[in-house]
XYZ file of C-alpha atoms in Angstrom:
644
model
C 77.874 -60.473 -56.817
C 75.461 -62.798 -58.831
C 72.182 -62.316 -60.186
C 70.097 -65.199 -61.626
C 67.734 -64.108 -64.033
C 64.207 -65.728 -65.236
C 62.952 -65.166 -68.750
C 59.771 -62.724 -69.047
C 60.081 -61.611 -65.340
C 59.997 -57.874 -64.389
C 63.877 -56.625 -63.671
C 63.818 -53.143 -61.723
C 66.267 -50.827 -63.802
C 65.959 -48.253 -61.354
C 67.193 -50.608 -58.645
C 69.618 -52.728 -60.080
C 70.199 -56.366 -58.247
C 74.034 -55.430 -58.297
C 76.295 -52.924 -55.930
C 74.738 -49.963 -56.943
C 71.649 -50.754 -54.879
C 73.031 -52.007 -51.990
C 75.618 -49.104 -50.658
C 75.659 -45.917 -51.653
C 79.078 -44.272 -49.417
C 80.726 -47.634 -48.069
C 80.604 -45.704 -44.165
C 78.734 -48.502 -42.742
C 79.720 -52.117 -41.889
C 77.780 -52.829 -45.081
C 80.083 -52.693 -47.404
C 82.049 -56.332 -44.817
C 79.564 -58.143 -47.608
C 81.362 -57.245 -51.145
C 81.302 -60.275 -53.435
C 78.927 -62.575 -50.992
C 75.477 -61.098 -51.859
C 73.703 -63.000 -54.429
C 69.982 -61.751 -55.669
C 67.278 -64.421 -56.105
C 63.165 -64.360 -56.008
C 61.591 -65.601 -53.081
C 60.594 -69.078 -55.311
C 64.831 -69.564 -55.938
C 64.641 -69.216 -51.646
C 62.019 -71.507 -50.606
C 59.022 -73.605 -52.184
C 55.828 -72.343 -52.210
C 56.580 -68.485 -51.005
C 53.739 -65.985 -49.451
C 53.111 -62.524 -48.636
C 51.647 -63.243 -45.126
C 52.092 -66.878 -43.198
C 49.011 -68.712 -42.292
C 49.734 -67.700 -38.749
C 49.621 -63.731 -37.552
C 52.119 -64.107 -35.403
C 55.049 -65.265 -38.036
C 54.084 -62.174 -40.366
C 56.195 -60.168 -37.183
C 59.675 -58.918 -38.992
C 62.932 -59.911 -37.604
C 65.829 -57.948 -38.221
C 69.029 -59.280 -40.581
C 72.428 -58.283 -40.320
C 70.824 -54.393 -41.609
C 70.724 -52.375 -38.763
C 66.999 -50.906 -39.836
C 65.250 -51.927 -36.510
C 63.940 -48.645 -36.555
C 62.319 -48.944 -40.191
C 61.161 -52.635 -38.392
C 59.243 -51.015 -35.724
C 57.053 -49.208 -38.243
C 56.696 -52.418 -39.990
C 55.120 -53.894 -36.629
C 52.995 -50.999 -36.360
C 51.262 -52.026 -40.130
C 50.575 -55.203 -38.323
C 48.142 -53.658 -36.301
C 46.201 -51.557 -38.674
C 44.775 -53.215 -41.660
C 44.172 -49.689 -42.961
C 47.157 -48.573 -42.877
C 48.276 -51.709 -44.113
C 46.254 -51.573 -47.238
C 47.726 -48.096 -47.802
C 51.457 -48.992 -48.141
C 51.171 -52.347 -49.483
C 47.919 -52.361 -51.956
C 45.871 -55.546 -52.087
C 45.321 -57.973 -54.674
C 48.756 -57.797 -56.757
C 49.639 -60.648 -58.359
C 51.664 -63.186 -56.608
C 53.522 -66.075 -57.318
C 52.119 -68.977 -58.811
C 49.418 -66.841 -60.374
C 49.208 -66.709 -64.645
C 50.247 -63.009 -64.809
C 52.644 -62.837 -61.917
C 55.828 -61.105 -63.144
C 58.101 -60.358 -60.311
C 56.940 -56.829 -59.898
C 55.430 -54.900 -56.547
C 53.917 -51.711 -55.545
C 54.077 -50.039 -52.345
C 53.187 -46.269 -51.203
C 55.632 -44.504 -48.908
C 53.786 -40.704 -47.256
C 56.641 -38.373 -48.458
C 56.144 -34.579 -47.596
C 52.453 -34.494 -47.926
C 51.825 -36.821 -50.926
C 51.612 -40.575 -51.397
C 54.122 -41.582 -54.175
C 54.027 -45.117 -55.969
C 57.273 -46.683 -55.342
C 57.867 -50.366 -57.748
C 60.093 -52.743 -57.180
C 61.225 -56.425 -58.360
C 60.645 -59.344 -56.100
C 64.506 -60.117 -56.027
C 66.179 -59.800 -52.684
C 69.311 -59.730 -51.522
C 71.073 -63.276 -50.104
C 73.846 -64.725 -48.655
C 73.747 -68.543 -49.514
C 70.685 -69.133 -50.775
C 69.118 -67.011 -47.786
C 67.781 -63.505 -47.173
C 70.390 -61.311 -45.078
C 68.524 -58.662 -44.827
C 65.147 -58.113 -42.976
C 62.471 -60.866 -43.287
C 59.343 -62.297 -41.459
C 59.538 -65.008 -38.580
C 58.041 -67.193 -41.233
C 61.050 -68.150 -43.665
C 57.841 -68.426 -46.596
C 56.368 -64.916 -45.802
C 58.001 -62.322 -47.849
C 56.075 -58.769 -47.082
C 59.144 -57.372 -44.592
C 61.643 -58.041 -47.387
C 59.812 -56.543 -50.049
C 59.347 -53.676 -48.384
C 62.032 -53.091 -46.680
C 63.520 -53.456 -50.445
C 61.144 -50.280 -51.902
C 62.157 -48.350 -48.704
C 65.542 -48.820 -49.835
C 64.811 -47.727 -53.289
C 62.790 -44.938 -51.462
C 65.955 -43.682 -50.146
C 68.957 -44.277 -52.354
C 70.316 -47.783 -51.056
C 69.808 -50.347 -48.646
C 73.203 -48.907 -47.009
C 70.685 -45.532 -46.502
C 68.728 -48.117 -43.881
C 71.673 -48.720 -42.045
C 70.367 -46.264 -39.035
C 67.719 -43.741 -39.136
C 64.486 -42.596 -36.288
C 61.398 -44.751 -35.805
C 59.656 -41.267 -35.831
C 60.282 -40.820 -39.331
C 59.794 -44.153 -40.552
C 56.055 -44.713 -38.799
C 55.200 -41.026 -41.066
C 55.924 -42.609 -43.854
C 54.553 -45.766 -43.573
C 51.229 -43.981 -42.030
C 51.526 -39.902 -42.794
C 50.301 -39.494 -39.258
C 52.149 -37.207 -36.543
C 54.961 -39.232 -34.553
C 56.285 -37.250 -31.139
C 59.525 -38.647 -29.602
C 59.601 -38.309 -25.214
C 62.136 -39.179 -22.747
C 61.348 -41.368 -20.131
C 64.582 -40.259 -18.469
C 64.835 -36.050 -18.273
C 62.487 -34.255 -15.876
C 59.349 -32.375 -17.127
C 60.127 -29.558 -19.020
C 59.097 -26.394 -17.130
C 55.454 -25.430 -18.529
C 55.579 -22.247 -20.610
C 53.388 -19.347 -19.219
C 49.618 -20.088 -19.848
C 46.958 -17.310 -20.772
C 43.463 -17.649 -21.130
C 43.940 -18.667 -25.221
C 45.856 -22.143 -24.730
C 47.156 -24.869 -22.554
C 49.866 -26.175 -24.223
C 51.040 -29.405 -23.232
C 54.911 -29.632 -23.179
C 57.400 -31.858 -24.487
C 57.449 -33.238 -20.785
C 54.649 -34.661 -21.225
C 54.797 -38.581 -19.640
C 53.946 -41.676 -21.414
C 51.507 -42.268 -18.040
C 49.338 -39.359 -19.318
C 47.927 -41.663 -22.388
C 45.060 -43.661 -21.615
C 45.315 -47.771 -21.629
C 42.801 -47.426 -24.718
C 44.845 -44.912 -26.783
C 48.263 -46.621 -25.983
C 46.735 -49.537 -27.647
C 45.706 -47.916 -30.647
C 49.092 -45.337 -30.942
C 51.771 -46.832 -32.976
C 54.423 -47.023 -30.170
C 57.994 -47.976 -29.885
C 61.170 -47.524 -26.988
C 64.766 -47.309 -27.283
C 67.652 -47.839 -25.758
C 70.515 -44.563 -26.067
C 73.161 -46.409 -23.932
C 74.361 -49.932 -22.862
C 71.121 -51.148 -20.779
C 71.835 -53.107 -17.948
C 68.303 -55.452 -17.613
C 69.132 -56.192 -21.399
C 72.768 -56.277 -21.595
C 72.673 -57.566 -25.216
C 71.570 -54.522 -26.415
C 74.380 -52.074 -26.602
C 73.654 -48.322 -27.848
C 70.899 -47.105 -30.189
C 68.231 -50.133 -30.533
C 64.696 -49.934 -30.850
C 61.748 -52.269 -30.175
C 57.705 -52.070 -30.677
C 55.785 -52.042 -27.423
C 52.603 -54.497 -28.622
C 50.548 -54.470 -25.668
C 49.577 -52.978 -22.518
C 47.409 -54.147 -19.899
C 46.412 -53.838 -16.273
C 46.786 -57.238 -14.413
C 45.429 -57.535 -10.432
C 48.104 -59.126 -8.325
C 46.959 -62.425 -5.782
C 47.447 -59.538 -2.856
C 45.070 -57.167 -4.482
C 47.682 -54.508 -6.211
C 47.037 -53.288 -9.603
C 50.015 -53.211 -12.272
C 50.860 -52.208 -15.502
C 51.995 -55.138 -18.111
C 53.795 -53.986 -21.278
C 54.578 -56.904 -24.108
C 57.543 -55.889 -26.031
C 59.157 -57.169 -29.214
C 62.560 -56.910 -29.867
C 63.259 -56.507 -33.593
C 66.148 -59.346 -33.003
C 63.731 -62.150 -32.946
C 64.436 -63.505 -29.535
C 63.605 -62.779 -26.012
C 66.051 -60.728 -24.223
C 64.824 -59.664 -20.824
C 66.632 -60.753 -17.789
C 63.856 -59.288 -15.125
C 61.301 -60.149 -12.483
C 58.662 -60.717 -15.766
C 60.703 -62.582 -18.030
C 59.422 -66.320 -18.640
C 59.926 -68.202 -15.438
C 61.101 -64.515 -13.683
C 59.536 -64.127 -10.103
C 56.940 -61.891 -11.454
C 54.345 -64.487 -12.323
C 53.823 -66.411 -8.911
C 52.032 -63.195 -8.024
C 49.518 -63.212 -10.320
C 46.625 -65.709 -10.741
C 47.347 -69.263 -12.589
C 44.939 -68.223 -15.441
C 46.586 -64.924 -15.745
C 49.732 -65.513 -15.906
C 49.223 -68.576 -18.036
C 47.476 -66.397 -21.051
C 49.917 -63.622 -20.657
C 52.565 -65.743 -21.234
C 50.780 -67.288 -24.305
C 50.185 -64.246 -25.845
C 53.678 -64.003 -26.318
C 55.558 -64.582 -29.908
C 58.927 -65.345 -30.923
C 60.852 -62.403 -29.725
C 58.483 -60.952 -27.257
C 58.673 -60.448 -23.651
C 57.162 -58.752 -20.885
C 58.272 -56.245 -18.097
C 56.343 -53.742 -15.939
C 55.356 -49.872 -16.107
C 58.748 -49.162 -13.801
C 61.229 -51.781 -15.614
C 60.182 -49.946 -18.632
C 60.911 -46.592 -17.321
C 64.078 -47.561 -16.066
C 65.333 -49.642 -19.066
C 64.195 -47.182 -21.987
C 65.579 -43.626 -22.734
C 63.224 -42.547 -25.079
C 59.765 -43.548 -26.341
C 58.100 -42.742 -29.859
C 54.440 -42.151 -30.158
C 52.674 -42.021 -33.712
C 48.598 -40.559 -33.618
C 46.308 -42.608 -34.504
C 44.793 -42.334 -37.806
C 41.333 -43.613 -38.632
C 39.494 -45.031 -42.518
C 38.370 -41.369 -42.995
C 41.803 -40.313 -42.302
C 41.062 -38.450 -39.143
C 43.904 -38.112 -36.637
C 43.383 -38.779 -33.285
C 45.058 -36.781 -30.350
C 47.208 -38.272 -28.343
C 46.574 -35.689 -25.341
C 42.820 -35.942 -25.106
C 41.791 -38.808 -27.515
C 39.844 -36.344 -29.195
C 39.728 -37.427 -33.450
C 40.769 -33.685 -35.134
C 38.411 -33.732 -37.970
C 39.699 -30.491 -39.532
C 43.351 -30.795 -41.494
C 45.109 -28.393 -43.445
C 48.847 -28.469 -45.385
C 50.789 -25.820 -46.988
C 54.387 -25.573 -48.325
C 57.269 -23.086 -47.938
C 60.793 -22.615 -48.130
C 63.627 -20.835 -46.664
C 65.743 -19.096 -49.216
C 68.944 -17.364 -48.416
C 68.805 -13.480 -48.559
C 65.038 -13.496 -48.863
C 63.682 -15.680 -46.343
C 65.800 -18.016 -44.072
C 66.166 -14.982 -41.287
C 67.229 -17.942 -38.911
C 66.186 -17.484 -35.050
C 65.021 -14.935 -33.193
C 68.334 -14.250 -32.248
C 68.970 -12.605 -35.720
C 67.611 -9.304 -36.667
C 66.614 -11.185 -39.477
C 63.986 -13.322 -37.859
C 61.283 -11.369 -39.523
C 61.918 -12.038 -43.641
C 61.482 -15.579 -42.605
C 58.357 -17.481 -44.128
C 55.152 -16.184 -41.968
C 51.561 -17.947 -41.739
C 47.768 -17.591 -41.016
C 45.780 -19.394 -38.993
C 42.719 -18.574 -38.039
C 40.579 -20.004 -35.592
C 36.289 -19.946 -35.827
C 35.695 -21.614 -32.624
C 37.882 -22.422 -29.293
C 39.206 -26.106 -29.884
C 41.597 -28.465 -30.044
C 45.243 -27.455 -32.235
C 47.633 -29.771 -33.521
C 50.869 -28.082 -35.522
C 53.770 -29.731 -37.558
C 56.692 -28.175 -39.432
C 58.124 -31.173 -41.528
C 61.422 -30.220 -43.059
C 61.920 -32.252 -46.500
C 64.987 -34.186 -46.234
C 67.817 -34.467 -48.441
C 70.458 -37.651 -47.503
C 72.462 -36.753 -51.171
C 73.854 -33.498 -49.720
C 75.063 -32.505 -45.820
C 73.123 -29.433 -43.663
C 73.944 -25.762 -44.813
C 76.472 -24.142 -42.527
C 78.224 -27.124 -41.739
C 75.839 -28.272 -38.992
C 77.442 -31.431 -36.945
C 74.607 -32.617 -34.949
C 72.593 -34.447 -38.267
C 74.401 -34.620 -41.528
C 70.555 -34.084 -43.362
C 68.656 -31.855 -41.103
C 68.663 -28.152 -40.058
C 68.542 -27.074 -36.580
C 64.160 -26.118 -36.895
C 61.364 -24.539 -34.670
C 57.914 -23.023 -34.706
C 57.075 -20.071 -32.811
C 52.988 -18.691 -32.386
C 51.879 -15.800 -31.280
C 47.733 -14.582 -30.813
C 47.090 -11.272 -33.117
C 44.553 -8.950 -31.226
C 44.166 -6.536 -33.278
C 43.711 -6.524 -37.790
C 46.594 -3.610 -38.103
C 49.655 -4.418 -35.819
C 53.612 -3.668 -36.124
C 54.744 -7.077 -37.332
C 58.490 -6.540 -35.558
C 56.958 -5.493 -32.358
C 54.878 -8.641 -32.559
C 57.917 -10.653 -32.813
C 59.944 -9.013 -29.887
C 57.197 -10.118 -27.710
C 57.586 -14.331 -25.997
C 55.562 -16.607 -28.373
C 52.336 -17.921 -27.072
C 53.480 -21.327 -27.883
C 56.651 -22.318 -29.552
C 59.311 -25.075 -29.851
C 62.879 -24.947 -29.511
C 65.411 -25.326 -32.515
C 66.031 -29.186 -32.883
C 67.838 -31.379 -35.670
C 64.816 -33.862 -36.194
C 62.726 -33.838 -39.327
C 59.560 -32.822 -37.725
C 58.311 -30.839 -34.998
C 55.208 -30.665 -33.124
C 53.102 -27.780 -31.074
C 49.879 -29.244 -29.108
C 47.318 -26.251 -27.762
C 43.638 -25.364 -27.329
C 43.316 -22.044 -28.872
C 39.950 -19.937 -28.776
C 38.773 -18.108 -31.789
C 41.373 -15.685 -33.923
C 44.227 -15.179 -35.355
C 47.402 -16.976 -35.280
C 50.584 -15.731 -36.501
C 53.256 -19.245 -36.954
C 56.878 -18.247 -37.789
C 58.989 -21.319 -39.018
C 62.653 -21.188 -38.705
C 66.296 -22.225 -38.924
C 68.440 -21.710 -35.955
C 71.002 -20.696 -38.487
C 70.817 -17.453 -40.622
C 71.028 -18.629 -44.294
C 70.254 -22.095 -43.816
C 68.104 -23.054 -47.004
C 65.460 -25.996 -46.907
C 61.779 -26.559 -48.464
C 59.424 -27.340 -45.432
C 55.639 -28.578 -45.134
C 53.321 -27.289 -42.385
C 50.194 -29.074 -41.084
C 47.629 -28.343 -39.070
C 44.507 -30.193 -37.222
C 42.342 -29.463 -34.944
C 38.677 -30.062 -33.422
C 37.546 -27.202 -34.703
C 37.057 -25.148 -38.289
C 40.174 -23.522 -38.792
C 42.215 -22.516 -42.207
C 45.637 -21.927 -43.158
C 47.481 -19.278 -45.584
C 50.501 -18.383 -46.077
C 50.766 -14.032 -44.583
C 51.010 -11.647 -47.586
C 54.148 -9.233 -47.539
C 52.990 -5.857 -45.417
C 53.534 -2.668 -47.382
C 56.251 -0.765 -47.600
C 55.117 1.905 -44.741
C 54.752 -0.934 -42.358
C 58.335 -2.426 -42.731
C 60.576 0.381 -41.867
C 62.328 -1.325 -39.200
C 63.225 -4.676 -40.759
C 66.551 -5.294 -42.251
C 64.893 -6.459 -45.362
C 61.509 -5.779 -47.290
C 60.022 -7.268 -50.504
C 57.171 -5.114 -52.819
C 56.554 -6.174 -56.406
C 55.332 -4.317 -59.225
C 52.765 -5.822 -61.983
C 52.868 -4.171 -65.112
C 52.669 -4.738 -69.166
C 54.257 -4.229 -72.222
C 52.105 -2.756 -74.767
C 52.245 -2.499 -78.759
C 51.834 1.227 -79.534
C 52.196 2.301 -75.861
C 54.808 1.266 -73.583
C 56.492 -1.525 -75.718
C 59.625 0.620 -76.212
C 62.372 -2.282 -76.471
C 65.587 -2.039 -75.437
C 68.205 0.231 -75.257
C 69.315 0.078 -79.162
C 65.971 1.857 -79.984
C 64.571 5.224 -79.746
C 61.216 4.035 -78.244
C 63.055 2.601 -74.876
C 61.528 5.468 -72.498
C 58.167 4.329 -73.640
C 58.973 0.916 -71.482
C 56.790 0.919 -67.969
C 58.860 3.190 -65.440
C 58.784 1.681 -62.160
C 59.883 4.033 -59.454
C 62.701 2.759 -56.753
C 63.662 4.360 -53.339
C 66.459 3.279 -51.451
C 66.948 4.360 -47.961
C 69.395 2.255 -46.379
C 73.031 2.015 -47.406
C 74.917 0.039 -44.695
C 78.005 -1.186 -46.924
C 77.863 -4.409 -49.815
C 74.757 -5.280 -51.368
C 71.302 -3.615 -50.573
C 68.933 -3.912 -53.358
C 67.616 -7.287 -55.628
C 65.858 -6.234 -58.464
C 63.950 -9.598 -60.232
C 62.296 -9.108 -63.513
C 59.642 -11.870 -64.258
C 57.994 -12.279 -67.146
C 53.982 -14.000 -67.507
C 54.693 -16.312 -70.941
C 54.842 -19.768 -71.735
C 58.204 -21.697 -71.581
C 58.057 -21.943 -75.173
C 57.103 -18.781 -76.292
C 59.400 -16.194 -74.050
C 60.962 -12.698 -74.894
C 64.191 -11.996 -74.091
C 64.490 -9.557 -71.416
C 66.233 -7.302 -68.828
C 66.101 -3.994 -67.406
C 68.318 -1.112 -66.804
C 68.170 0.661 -63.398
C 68.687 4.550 -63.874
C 69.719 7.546 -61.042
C 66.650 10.071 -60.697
C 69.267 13.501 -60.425
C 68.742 15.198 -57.187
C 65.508 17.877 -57.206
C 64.013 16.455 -60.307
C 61.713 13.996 -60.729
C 61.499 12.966 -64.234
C 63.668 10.627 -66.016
C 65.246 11.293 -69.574
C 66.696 7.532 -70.061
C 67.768 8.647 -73.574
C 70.243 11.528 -72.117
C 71.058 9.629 -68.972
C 73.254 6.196 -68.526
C 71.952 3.265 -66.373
C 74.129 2.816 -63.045
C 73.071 -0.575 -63.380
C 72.171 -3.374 -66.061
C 71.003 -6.613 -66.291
C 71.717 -7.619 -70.087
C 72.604 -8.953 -72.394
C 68.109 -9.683 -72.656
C 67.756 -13.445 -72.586
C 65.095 -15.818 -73.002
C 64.508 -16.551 -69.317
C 61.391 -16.643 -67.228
C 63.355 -14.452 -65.019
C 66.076 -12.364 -64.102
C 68.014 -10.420 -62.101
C 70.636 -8.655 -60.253
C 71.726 -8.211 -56.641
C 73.792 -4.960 -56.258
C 74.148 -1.705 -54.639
C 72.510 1.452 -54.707
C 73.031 4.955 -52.689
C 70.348 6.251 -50.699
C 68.138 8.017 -53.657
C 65.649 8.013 -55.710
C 65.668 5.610 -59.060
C 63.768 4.192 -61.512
C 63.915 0.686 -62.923
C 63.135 0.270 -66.958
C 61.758 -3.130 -67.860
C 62.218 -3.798 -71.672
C 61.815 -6.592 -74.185
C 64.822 -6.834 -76.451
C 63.025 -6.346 -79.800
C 60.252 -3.385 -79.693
C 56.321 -3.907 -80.159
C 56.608 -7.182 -78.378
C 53.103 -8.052 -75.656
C 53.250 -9.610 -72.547
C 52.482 -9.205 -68.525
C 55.532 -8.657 -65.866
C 56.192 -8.531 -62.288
C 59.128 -6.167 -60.916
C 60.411 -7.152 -57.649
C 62.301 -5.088 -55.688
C 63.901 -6.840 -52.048
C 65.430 -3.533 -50.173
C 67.728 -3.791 -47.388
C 66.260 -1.324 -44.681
C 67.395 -0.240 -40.640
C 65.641 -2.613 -38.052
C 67.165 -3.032 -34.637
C 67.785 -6.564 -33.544
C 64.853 -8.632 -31.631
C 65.914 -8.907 -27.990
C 65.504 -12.459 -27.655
C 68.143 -15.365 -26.016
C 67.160 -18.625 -27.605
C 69.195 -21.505 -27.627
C 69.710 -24.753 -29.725
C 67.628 -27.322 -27.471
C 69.267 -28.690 -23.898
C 72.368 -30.725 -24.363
C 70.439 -33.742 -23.005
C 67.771 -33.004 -25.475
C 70.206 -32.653 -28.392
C 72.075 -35.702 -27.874
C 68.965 -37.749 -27.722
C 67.581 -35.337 -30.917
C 70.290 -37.177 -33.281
C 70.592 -40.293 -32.058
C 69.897 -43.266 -34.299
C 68.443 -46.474 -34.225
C 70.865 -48.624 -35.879
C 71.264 -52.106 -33.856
């Protein structure tokens, strides 16, 4: 591998022009190029290099010998929206040929609710003297391969590109909503409808979209399996649908015209509308004459049934307007209210998995509430994580968990949380392994209860949830109930807040005779069922850099009493030696009975604020519920990549 390297210019040591850039496991075909990739800057390639070519239609990409046609589509989608544009690839940098033009870019990728800066150097990967990666039709215009570069970067490696969903690339290039439907499986059953919602299921046909808001969704189609009108194709490609229209035929018929681009670069349609197909004699001269000149390099055109019959799957992105409004893509209707909030699913305290699981209720739970009946748009966005493979071992996406959202409509301000759960959700979607998934519904006024979840039990992850709708609406995340209203969960969560005082109840730790003067938090277990019952978590409210050490000693109130004497009695459990830590804690177990927890500085006299949590394994019967991982038609075409 060579890099040439120009005096003064801006070198990327974050992304190296050398091996460690380009592959990152050596699984992909990638790795064919050892030894052949050289790394120049656009002026080593060709004289006189752009951004964007003079002409629109050479800014199009065209895929290398990367298979990223999925990251590609996205990149045809920017094409279309200035705004969106401007977003990812900021105006007015410097650019060659200018006095302060270094060699250095700046893009913004939309990563799990946030716009991050992501820089890169201008040189690109080549294979003599020209770009083998992704680039424009123009060989001058350079915007596709500088971006496709800080994608890279983005994630780990250009071999990271190598296949991946258009879904996920259009959010980040737009932080919009992106919806994947077949074109092949028959509508989904609708779910049962009450008076609060219509919710529009993941049936839902591409026909349903109006001709206006086609034009203006970011839309793309894909090919699962060998496709016979396009035998080129093979498995797993993707293309951006550009245009629809509605052309009148010479007998008086009306049809539906889509233009397509194929990621390739060249025109690879063998039916009735490719150019010179028997399509066009039936539509006027004129027509047909500007149809076919709206047509680039690469493009080509088929009808509303070729399309159906020739695609497997179609991804929709909302559109997103200057004030950053979204716009449905079920009733065109711009949802001018947005809200975002983060959680996580952590193992023994909240990843309770499905509803299959008497744990379903520990796992994270959220408010929404509703001020006026309107339009509701919901998305749980798992963060990804491409360095390490699913928890449990799952074999259907090496980076995702199996996710859902369930919602159910709270009557009443005091309710039995578990009931609630045992009941069907008002809306919900079934466990899938994609990144993000969506609930549509018109809700009237109230509260919402949403439940995220892993379909398995322990399956740990950091998730975002959005929300937008037509209507006011807000979003919190549910407090934990009290104790008296959790008796039949398998586990509960209460925390104590509490002080240590000088002169009052800064006792110290065990090695002094003020110790019973710590805080005495009381402790009640109830359930025993074998192995570990009871977390006990010590926090303390200091600065990093001034901390105590700390722990705590756990301590058996004796049958019929209820008064401690720690000095005379010994802890039946301990978390020391103290240390200087934020937080600690211990997971053990503890006989039905009644205890009390002693929180304690090491040294005596010391000040500063605490929280005691205590997470309690208790009885709770199992939620009678049958849910399943997705269809196996659905799952196959869940984790299927674009990588042609």
């Amino acid at each position: 591998m060579e890099t040439r390297e120009h005096h003064g210019m801006f070198a990327d040591p974050d992304f190296p022009a050398d091996d460690s850039s380009l592959f990152c496991d050596y699984t992909t075909p990638l790795p064919k190029l050892l030894g052949d990739v050289t790394w120049l800057r656009p002026q080593e390639i060709c004289e006189h290099p752009q951004l964007f070519p003079d002409e629109p239609a050479a800014a199009h990409p065209k895929q290398g010998i990367l298979g990223d046609c999925w990251l590609l589509c996205a990149c045809s989608m920017l094409l279309k929206n200035q705004h969106h544009l401007n977003k990812v690839f900021p105006p007015e940098q410097p650019l060659w040929g200018d006095r302060v033009y270094r060699g250095e870019f700046r893009f913004q990728f939309w990563q799990n609710g946030l716009w991050i800066e992501v820089r890169v150097d201008d040189r690109l990967p080549c294979i003599n003297d020209t770009l083998c990666f992704s680039r424009c039709q123009s060989p001058r215009a350079f915007w596709v391969a500088l971006l496709e570069k800080a994608y890279a970067k983005l994630r780990g490696s250009y071999e990271r590109l190598w296949a991946g969903q258009v879904c996920e690339a259009v959010v980040d290039l737009s932080g919009t909503i992106a919806v994947r439907w077949s074109l092949k499986e028959a509508e989904s059953p609708r779910q049962p409808n009450d008076s609060q919602t219509q919710h529009k299921p993941n049936g839902t046909k591409l026909s349903d979209l109006s001709l206006e808001l086609k034009e203006r969704c970011a839309i793309s189609c894909c090919v699962h399996s060998a496709s016979t009108g396009i035998p080129e194709l093979g498995q797993y490609h993707a293309m951006s649908v550009m245009e629809w229209t509605i052309v009148t035929m010479i007998t008086g018929e009306q049809v539906e015209l889509i233009r397509i681009r194929n990621p390739w670069g060249r025109r690879s349609w063998a039916g009735v509308w490719k150019e010179g197909g028997s399509g066009w004699p039936s539509l006027e001269p004129s027509c047909a004459q500007a149809l076919l000149g709206r047509t680039a390099e690469g493009e080509f055109w088929m009808d509303e049934a070729e399309f159906q019959h020739e695609f497997d799957e179609v991804t929709v992105g909302s559109p997103v307007n200057e004030a950053g409004h979204l716009q449905s893509i079920y009733t065109g209707s711009y949802l001018t209210h947005s809200h975002q909030i983060g959680g996580r699913w952590v193992k023994g305290h909240s990843a309770g998995g499905c509803r299959n699981n008497s744990t379903f209720s520990i796992n994270p739970k959220f408010w929404i509430k509703v001020c006026e009946r309107g339009e509701v748009l919901l998305s749980l966005l798992q963060y990804g994580c491409p360095d390490s493979p699913a928890e449990g071992g799952g074999l259907q996406h090496p980076h995702l968990q199996a996710i859902a959202l369930h919602m159910w409509k709270v009557e009443k301000k005091h309710f039995n949380l578990n009931r609630m759960l045992n009941k069907p959700p008002l809306v919900s979607h079934t466990h899938t392994y994609d990144r993000e998934v969506v609930l549509h519904a018109h809700l009237n006024p109230g509260f919402y209860l949403l439940v995220p979840s892993t379909f398995l039990q322990g399956a740990e992850g950091r998730f975002l949830l959005r929300v937008y709708s037509s209507c006011p609406a807000s979003l919190s995340v549910m407090k934990s109930p009290p104790v008296q209203h959790c008796s039949e969960g398998e586990w509960e969560t209460i925390s104590s807040h509490s002080c240590w005082s000088p002169g009052s109840t800064a006792g110290g730790s065990r090695n002094f005779s003020t110790h019973g003067l710590n805080p005495n938090i009381p402790l009640t277990v109830t359930y025993d069922p074998g192995g570990n019952n009871t977390k006990v978590t010590l926090r303390q409210h200091r600065p990093e850099n001034s901390l105590h050490a700390i722990g705590f000693h756990i301590y058996k109130v004796p049958d019929g009493e209820s008064l401690l004497t720690p000095c005379a009695t010994s802890p039946v459990v301990s978390c020391v030696p103290h240390a200087h830590s934020q937080e600690v804690s211990v997971f053990c177990r503890l006989q039905p009975g009644e205890y009390v927890v002693i929180p304690s500085t090491y040294q005596p006299e010391l000040s500063a604020h605490f929280t005691l949590t205590f997470t309690r394994r208790i009885h709770r019967k199992a939620v009678q519920s049958q849910e399943l991982l997705g269809h196996v038609v659905q799952e196959v075409s869940c984790v299927s990549v674009m990588r042609r």
